[in-house]
PDB file of C-alpha atoms in Angstrom:
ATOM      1  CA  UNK A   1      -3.780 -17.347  56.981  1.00 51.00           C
ATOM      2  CA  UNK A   2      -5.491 -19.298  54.063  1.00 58.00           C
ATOM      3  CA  UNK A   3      -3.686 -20.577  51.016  1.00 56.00           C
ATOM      4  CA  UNK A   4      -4.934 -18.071  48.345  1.00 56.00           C
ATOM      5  CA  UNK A   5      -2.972 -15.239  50.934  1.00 60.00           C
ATOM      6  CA  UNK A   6       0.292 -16.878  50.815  1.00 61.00           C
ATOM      7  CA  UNK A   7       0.912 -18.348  47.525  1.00 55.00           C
ATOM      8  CA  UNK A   8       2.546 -16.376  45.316  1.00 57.00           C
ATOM      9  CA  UNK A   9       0.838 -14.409  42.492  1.00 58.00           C
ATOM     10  CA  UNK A  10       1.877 -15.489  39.224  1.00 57.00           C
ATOM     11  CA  UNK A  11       0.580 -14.192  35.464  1.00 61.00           C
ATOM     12  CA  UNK A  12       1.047 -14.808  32.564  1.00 68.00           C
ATOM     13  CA  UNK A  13       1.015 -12.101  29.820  1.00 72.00           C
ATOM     14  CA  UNK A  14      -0.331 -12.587  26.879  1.00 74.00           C
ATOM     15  CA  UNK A  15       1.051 -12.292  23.826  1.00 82.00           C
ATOM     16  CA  UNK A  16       0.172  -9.170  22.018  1.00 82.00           C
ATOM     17  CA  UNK A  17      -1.502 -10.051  18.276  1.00 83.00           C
ATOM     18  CA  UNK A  18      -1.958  -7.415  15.501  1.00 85.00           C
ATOM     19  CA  UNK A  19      -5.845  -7.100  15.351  1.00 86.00           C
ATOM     20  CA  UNK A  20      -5.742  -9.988  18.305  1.00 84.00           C
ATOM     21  CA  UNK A  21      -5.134 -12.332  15.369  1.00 86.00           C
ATOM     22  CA  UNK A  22      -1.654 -12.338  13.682  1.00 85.00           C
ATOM     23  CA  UNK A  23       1.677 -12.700  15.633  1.00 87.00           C
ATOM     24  CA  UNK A  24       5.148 -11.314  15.229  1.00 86.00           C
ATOM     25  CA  UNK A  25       6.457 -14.128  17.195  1.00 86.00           C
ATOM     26  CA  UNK A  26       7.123 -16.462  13.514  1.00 86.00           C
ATOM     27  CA  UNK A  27       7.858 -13.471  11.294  1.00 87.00           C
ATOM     28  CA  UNK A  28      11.368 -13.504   9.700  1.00 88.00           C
ATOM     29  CA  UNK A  29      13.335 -10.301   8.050  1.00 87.00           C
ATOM     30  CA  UNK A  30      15.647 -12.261   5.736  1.00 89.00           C
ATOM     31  CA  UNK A  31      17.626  -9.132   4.501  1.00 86.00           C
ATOM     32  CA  UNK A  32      19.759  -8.344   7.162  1.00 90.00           C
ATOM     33  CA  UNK A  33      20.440  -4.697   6.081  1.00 89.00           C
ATOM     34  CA  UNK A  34      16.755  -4.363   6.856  1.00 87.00           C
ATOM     35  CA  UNK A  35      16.210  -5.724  10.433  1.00 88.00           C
ATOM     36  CA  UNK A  36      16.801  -2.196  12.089  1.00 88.00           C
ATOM     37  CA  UNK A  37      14.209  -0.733   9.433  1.00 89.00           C
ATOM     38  CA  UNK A  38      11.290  -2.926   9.673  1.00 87.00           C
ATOM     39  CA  UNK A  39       9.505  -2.416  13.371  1.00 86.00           C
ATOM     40  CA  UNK A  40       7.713  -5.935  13.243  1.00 87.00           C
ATOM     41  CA  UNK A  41       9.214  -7.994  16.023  1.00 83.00           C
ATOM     42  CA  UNK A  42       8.139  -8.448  19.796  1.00 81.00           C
ATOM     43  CA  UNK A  43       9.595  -5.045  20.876  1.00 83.00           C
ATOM     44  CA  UNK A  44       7.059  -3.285  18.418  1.00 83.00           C
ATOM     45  CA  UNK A  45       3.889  -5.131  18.386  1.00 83.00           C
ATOM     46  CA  UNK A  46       0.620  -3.664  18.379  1.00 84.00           C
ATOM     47  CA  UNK A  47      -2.577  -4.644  19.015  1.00 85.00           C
ATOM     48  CA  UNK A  48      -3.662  -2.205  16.189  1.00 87.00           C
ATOM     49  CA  UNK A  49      -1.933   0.128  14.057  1.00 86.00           C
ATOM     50  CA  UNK A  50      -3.327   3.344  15.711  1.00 89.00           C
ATOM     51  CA  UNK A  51      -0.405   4.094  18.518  1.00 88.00           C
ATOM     52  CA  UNK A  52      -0.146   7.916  18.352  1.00 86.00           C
ATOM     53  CA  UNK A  53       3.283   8.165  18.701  1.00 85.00           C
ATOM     54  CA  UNK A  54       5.348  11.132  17.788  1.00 89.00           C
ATOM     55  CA  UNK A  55       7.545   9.802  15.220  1.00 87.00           C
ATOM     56  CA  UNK A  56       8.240  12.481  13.240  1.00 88.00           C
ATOM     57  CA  UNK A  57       9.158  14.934  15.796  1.00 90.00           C
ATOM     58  CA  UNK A  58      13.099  13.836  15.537  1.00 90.00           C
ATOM     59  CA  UNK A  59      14.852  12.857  12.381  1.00 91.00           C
ATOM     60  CA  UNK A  60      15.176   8.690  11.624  1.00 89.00           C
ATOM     61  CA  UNK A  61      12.713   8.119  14.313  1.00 88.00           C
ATOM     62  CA  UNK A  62      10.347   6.635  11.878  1.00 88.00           C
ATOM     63  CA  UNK A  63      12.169   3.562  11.573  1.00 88.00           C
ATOM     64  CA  UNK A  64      10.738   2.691  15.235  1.00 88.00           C
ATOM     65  CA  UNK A  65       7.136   2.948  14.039  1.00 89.00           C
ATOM     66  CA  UNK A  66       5.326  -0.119  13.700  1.00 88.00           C
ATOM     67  CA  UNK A  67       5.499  -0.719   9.678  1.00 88.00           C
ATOM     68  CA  UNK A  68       1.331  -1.576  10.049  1.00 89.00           C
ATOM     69  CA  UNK A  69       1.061   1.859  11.184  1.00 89.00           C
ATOM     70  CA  UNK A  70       3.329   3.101   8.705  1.00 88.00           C
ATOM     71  CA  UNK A  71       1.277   1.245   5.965  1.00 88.00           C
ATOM     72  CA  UNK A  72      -1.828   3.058   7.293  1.00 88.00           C
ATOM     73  CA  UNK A  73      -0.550   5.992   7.425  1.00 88.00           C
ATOM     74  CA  UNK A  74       0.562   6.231   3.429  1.00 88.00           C
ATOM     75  CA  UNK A  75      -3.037   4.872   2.523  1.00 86.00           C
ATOM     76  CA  UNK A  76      -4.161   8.547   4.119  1.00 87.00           C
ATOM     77  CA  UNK A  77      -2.359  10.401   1.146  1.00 84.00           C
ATOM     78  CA  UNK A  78      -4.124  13.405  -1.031  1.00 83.00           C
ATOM     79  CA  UNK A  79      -5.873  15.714   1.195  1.00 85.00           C
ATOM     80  CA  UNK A  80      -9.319  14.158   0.765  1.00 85.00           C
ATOM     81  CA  UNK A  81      -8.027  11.184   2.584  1.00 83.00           C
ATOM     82  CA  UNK A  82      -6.204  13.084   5.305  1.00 88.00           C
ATOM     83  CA  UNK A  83      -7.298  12.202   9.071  1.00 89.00           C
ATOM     84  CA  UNK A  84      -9.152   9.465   8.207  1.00 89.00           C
ATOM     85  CA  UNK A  85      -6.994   6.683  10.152  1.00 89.00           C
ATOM     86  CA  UNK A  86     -10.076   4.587  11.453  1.00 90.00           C
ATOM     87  CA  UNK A  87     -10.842   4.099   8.157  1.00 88.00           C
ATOM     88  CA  UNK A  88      -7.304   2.948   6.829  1.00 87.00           C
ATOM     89  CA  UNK A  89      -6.949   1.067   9.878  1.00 90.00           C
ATOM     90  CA  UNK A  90     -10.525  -1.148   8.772  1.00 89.00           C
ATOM     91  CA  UNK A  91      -8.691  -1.053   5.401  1.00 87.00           C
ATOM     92  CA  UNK A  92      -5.747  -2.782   6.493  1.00 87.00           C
ATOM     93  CA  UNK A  93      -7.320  -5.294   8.204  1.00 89.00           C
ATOM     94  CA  UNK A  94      -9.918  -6.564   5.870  1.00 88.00           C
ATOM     95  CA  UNK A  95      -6.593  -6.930   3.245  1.00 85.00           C
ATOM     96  CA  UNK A  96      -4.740  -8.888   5.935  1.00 86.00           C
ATOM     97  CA  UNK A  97      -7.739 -11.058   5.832  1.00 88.00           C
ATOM     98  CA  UNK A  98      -7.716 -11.477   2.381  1.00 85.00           C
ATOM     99  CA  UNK A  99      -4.180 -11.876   1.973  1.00 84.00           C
ATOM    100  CA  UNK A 100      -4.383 -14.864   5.009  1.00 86.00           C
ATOM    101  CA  UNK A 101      -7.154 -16.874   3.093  1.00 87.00           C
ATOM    102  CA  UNK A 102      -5.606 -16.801  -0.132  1.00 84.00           C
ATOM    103  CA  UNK A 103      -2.162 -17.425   0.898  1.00 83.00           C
ATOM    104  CA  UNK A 104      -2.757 -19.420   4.249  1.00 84.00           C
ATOM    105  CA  UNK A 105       0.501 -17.661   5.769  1.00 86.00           C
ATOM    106  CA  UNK A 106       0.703 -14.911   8.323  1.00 88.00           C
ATOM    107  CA  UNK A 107      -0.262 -11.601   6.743  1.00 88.00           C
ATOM    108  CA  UNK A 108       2.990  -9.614   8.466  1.00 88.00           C
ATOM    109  CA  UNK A 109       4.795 -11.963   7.074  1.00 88.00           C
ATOM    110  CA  UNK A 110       3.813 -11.177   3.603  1.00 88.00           C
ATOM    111  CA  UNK A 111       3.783  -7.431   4.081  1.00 87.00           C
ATOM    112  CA  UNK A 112       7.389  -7.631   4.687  1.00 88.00           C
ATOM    113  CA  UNK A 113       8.285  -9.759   2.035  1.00 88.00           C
ATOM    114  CA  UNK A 114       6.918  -7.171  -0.369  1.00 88.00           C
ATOM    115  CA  UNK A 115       8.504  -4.722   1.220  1.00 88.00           C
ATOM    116  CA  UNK A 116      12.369  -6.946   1.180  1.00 88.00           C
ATOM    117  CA  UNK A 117      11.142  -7.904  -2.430  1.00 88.00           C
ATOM    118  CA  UNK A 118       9.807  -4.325  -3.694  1.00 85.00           C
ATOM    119  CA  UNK A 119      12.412  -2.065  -2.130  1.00 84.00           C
ATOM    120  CA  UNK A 120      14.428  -0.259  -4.838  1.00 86.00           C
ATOM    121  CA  UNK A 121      18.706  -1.450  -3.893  1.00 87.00           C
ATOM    122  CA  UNK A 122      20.051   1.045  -6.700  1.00 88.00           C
ATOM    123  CA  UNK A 123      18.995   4.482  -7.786  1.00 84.00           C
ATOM    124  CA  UNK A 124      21.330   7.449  -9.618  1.00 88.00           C
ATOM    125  CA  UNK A 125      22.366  10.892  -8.287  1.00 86.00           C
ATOM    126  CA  UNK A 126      23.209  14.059 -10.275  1.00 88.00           C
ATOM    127  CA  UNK A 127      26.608  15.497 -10.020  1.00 87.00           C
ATOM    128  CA  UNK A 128      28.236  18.147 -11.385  1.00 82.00           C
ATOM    129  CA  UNK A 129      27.277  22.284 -11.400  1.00 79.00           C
ATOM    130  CA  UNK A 130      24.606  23.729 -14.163  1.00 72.00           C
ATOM    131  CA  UNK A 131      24.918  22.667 -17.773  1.00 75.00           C
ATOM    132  CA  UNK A 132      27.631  19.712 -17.187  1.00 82.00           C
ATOM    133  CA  UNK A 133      25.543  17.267 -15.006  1.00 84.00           C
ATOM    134  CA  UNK A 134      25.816  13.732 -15.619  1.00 87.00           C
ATOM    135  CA  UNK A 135      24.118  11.089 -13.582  1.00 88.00           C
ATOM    136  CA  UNK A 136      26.413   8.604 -11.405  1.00 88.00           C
ATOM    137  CA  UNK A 137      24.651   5.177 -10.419  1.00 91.00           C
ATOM    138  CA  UNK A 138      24.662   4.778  -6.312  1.00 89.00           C
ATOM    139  CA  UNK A 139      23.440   2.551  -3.582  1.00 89.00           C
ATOM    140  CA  UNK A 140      20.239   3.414  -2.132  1.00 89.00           C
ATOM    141  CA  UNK A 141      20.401   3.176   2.010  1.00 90.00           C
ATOM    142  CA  UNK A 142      18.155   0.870   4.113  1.00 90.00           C
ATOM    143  CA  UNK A 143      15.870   2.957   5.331  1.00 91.00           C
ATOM    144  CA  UNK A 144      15.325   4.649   2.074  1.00 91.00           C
ATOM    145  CA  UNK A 145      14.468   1.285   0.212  1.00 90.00           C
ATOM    146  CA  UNK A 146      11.605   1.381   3.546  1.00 90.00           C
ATOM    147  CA  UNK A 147      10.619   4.384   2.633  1.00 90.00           C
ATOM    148  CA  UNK A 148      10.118   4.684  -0.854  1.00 90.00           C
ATOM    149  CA  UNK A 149       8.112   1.381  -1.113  1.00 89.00           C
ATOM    150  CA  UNK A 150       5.470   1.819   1.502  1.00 89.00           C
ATOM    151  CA  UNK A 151       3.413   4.679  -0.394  1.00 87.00           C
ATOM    152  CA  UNK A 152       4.010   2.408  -3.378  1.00 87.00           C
ATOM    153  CA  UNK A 153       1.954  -0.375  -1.960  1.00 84.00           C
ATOM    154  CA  UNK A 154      -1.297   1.323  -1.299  1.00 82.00           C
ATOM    155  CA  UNK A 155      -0.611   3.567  -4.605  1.00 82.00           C
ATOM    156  CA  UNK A 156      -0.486   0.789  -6.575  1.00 79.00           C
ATOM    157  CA  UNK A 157      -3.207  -1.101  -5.221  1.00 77.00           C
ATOM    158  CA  UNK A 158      -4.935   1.731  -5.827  1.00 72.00           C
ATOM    159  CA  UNK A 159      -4.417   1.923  -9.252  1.00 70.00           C
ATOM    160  CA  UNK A 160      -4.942  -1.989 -10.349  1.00 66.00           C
ATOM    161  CA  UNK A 161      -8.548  -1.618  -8.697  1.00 62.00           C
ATOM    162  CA  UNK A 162      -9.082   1.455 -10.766  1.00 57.00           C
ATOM    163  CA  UNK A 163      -8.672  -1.104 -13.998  1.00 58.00           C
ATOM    164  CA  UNK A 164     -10.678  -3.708 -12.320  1.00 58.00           C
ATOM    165  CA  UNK A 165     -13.460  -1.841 -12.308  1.00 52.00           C
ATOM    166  CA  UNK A 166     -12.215  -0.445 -15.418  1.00 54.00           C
ATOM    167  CA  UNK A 167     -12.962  -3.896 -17.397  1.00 57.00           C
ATOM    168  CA  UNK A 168     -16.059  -4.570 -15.447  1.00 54.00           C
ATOM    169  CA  UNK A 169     -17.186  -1.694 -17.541  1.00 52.00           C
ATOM    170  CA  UNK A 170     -15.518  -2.004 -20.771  1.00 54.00           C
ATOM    171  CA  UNK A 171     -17.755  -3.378 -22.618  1.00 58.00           C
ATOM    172  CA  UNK A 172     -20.114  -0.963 -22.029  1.00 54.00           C
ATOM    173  CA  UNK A 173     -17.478   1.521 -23.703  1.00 54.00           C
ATOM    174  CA  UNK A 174     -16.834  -0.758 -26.451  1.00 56.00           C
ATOM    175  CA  UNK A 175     -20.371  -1.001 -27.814  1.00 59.00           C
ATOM    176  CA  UNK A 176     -21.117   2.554 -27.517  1.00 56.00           C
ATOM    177  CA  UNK A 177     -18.202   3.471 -28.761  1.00 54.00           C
ATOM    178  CA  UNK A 178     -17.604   1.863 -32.303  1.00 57.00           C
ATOM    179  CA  UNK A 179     -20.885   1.781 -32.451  1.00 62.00           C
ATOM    180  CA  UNK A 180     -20.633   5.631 -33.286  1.00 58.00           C
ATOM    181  CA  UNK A 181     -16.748   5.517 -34.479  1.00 58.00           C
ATOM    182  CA  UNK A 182     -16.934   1.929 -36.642  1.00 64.00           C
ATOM    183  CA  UNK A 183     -13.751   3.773 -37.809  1.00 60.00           C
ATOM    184  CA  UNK A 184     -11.533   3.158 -34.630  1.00 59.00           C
ATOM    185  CA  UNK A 185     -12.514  -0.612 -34.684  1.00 63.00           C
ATOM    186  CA  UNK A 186      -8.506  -1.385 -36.179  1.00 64.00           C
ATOM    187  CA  UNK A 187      -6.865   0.757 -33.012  1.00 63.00           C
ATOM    188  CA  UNK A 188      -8.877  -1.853 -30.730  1.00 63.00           C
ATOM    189  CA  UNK A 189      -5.861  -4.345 -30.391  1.00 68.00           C
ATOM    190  CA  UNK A 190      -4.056  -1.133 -29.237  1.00 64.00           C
ATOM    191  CA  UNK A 191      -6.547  -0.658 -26.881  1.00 63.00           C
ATOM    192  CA  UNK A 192      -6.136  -3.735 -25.329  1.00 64.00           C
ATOM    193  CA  UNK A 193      -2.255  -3.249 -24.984  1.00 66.00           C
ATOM    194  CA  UNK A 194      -2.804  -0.016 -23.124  1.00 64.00           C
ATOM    195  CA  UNK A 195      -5.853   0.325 -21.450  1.00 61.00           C
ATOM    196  CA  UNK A 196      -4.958   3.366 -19.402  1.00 63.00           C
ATOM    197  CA  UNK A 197      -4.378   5.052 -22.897  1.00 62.00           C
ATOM    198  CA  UNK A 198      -8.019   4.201 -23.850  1.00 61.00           C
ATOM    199  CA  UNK A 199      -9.439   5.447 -20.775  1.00 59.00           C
ATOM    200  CA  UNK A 200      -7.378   8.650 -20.552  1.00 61.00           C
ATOM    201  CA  UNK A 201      -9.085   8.823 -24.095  1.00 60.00           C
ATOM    202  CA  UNK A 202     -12.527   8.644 -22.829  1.00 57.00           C
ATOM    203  CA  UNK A 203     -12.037  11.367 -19.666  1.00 56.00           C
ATOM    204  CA  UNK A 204     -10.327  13.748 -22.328  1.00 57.00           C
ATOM    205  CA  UNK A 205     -12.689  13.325 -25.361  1.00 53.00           C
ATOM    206  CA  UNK A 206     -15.938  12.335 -23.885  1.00 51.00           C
ATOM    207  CA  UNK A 207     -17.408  14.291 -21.052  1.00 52.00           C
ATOM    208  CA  UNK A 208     -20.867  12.953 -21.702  1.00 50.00           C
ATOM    209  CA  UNK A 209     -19.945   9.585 -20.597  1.00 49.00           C
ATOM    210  CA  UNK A 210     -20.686   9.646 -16.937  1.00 50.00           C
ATOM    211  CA  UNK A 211     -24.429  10.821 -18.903  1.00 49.00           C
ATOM    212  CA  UNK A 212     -25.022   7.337 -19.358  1.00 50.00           C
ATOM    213  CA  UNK A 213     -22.745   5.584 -16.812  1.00 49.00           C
ATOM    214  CA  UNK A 214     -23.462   7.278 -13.686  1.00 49.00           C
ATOM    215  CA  UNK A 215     -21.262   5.898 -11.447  1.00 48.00           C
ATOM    216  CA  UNK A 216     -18.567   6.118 -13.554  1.00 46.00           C
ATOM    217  CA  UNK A 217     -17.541   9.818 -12.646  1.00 46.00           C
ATOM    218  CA  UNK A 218     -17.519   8.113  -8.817  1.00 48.00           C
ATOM    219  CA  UNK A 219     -15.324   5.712  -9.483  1.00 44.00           C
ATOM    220  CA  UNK A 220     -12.157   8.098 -11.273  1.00 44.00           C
ATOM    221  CA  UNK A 221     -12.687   9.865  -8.310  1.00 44.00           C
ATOM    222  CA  UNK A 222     -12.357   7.305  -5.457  1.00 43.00           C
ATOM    223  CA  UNK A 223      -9.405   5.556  -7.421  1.00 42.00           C
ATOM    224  CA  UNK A 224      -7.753   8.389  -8.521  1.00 43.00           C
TER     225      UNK A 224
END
């Protein structure tokens, strides 16, 4: 009997990495009413964000879903994004690139920050019958804070990039603008202040824009 037959078979698994890159070994929950909430350790890690699992078929069982996938999942809002997972899931990972070379720390690690740091800890309930209802300040749960700030993340990422692009463009708007209205040249401070105001003014009043800026009409409707 040669050696290879009786020595004994040993292996070594290997440690599963989001996207074969970023560990859950290092990542720390430092709110303890949120450890049960946030599926990020060893028990839940994923090689991607794409497990399939039925986690809505029985009440709280979302908490077990990997919060990647959960992530993903909210960036597939609005029914022109629904279904379109492979696509969220490139999302997410170019981000967690991102995120990695301008912070130099472990993108999981970030995304649950945000989440401890963004989750909402008080929130008010009605109570009382028709016509005498007063509002009564109350603890939000754990899970809820979860819930209520993962579709905020991608929604709000969302809408900064709209504004990037936005003031790419602006002066664009500007010259044509006051060019025709030399008028509106002292609400320009105001402007400034609230820029969603002055582009909510353009879509409203001025159809014919996306006449001369083409892919303007594109871009409301990808970032809306």
């Amino acid at each position: 009997m040669t050696d290879w037959e009786t020595a004994p078979a040993v292996t070594e698994t290997p440690d599963i990495k989001l996207f074969g890159k970023w560990s859950t070994d290092d990542v720390q929950i430092n709110d303890i009413s949120l450890q049960d909430y946030i599926a990020v350790k060893e028990k839940y890690a994923k090689y991607l964000p794409h497990s399939a699992g039925r986690y809505a078929a029985k009440r709280f069982r979302k908490a077990q879903c990997p919060i990647v996938e959960r992530l993903t999942n909210s960036m597939m809002m609005h029914g022109r994004n629904n279904g379109k997972k492979l696509m969220t899931v490139r999302i997410v990972k170019h981000a967690f690139e991102i995120i990695h070379l301008l912070t130099g720390e472990n993108p999981l690690q970030v995304l649950v920050n945000a989440i401890i740091n963004s989750g909402p800890r008080e929130d008010s309930t009605r109570i009382g019958r028709a016509g005498t209802v007063r509002r009564q300040a109350v603890d939000v749960s754990p899970l809820r804070r979860v819930n209520q700030v993962i579709p905020q993340i991608p929604k709000n990422s969302q809408h900064s990039q709209l504004f990037s692009h936005f003031f790419l463009i602006f002066p664009h708007f500007f010259l044509i603008f006051f060019s025709f209205f030399p008028f509106f040249l002292i609400f320009f401070p105001f402007f400034l202040i609230f820029p969603d105001i002055f582009l909510h003014f353009f879509l409203i009043f001025f159809p014919i824009f996306p006449r001369f800026f083409p892919d303007f009409s594109s871009i409301i409707y990808h970032f809306s």
